[in-house]
Tab-separated table of C-alpha atoms in Angstrom:
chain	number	residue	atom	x	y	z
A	10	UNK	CA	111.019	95.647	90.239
A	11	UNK	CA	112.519	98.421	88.551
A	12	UNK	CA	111.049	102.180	88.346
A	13	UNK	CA	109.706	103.388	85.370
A	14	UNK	CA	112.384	105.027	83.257
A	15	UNK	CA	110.422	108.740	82.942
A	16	UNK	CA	107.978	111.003	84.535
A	17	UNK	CA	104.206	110.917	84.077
A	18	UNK	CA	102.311	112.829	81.612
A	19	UNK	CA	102.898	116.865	82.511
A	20	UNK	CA	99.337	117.836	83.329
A	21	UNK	CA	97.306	117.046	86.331
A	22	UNK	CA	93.670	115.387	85.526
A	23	UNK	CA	90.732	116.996	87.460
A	24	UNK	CA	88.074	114.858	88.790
A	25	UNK	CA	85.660	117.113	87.755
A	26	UNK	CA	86.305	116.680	84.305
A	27	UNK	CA	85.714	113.218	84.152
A	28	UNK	CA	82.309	112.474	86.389
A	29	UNK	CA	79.202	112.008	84.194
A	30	UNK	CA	81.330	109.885	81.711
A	31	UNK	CA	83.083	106.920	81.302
A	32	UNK	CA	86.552	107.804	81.266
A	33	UNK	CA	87.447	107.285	85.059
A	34	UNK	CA	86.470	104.394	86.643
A	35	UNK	CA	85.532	103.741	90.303
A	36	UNK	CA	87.947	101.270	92.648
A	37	UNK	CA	85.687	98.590	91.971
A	38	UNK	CA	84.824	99.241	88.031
A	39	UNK	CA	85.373	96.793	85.439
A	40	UNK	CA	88.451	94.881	85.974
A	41	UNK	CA	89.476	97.238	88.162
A	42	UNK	CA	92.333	99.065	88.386
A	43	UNK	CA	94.400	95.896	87.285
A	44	UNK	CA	93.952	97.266	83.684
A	45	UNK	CA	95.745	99.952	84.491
A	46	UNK	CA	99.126	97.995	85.261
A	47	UNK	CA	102.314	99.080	83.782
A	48	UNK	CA	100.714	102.673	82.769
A	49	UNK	CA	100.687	105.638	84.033
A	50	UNK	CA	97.886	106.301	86.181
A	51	UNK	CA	95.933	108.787	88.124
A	52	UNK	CA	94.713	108.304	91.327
A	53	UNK	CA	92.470	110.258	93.408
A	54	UNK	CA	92.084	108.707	97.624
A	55	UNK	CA	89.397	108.714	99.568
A	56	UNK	CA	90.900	111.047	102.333
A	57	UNK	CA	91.225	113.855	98.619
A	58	UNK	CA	95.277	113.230	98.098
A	59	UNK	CA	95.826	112.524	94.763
A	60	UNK	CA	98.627	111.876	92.213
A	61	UNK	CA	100.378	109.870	89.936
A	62	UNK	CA	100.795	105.789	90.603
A	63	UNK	CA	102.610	103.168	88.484
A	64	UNK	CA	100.762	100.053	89.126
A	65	UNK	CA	102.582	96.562	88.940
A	66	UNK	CA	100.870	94.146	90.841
A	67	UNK	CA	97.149	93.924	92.284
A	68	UNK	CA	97.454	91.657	94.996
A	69	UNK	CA	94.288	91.319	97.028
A	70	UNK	CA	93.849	94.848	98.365
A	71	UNK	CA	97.103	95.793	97.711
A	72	UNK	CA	98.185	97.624	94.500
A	73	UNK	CA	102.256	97.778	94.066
A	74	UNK	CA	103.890	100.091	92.335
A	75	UNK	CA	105.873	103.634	92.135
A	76	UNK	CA	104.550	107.075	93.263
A	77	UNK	CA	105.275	110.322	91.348
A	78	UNK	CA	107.026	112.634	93.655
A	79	UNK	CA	107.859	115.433	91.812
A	80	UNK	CA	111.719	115.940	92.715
A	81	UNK	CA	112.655	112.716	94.360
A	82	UNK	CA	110.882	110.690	91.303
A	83	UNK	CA	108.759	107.852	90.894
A	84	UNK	CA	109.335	106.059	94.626
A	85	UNK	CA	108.082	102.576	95.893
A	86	UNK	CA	104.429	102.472	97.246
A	87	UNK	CA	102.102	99.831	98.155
A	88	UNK	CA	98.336	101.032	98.218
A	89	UNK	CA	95.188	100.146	99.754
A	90	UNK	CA	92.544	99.167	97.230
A	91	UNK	CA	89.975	100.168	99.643
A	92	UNK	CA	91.480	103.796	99.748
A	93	UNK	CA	91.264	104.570	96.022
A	94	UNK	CA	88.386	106.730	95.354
A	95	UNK	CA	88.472	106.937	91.334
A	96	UNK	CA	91.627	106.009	89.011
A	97	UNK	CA	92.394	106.924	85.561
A	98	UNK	CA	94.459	105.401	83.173
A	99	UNK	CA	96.849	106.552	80.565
């Protein structure tokens, strides 16, 4: 599983912007965030971290992918379904 090859998009989505309309989805939306795979995607956590995720695989509860990290790049991350508060999609 290889990282993407560049960063995310430049700007940082705010939640706010979104609720009242149907351009973020919930965890449990839809298809879920399994049509979000192989793009770059904004996730906000229920504990209120949030950042960029590269989504490869929805396995059960378990979304793989790479994490933004500024400096050190996208890095290898598994999340918890259950933790994802809202996602968005790009």
């Amino acid at each position: 599983m290889t990282p993407p090859t560049t960063p995310p998009p430049s700007f940082t989505p705010q939640l706010s912007s979104f609720q009242g309309t149907q351009e973020f989805s919930r965890r449990s939306g839809g298809r879920g965030i399994g049509r979000c795979l192989f793009r770059n995607t904004f996730v906000w956590l229920t504990n209120g971290n949030s950042f960029w995720f590269y989504p490869m695989f929805a396995l059960g509860n378990s979304i793989i992918g790479y994490r933004w990290r500024g400096n050190r790049g996208w890095v290898y991350d598994v999340l918890n379904r259950n933790r994802i508060a809202f996602f968005q999609c790009y």
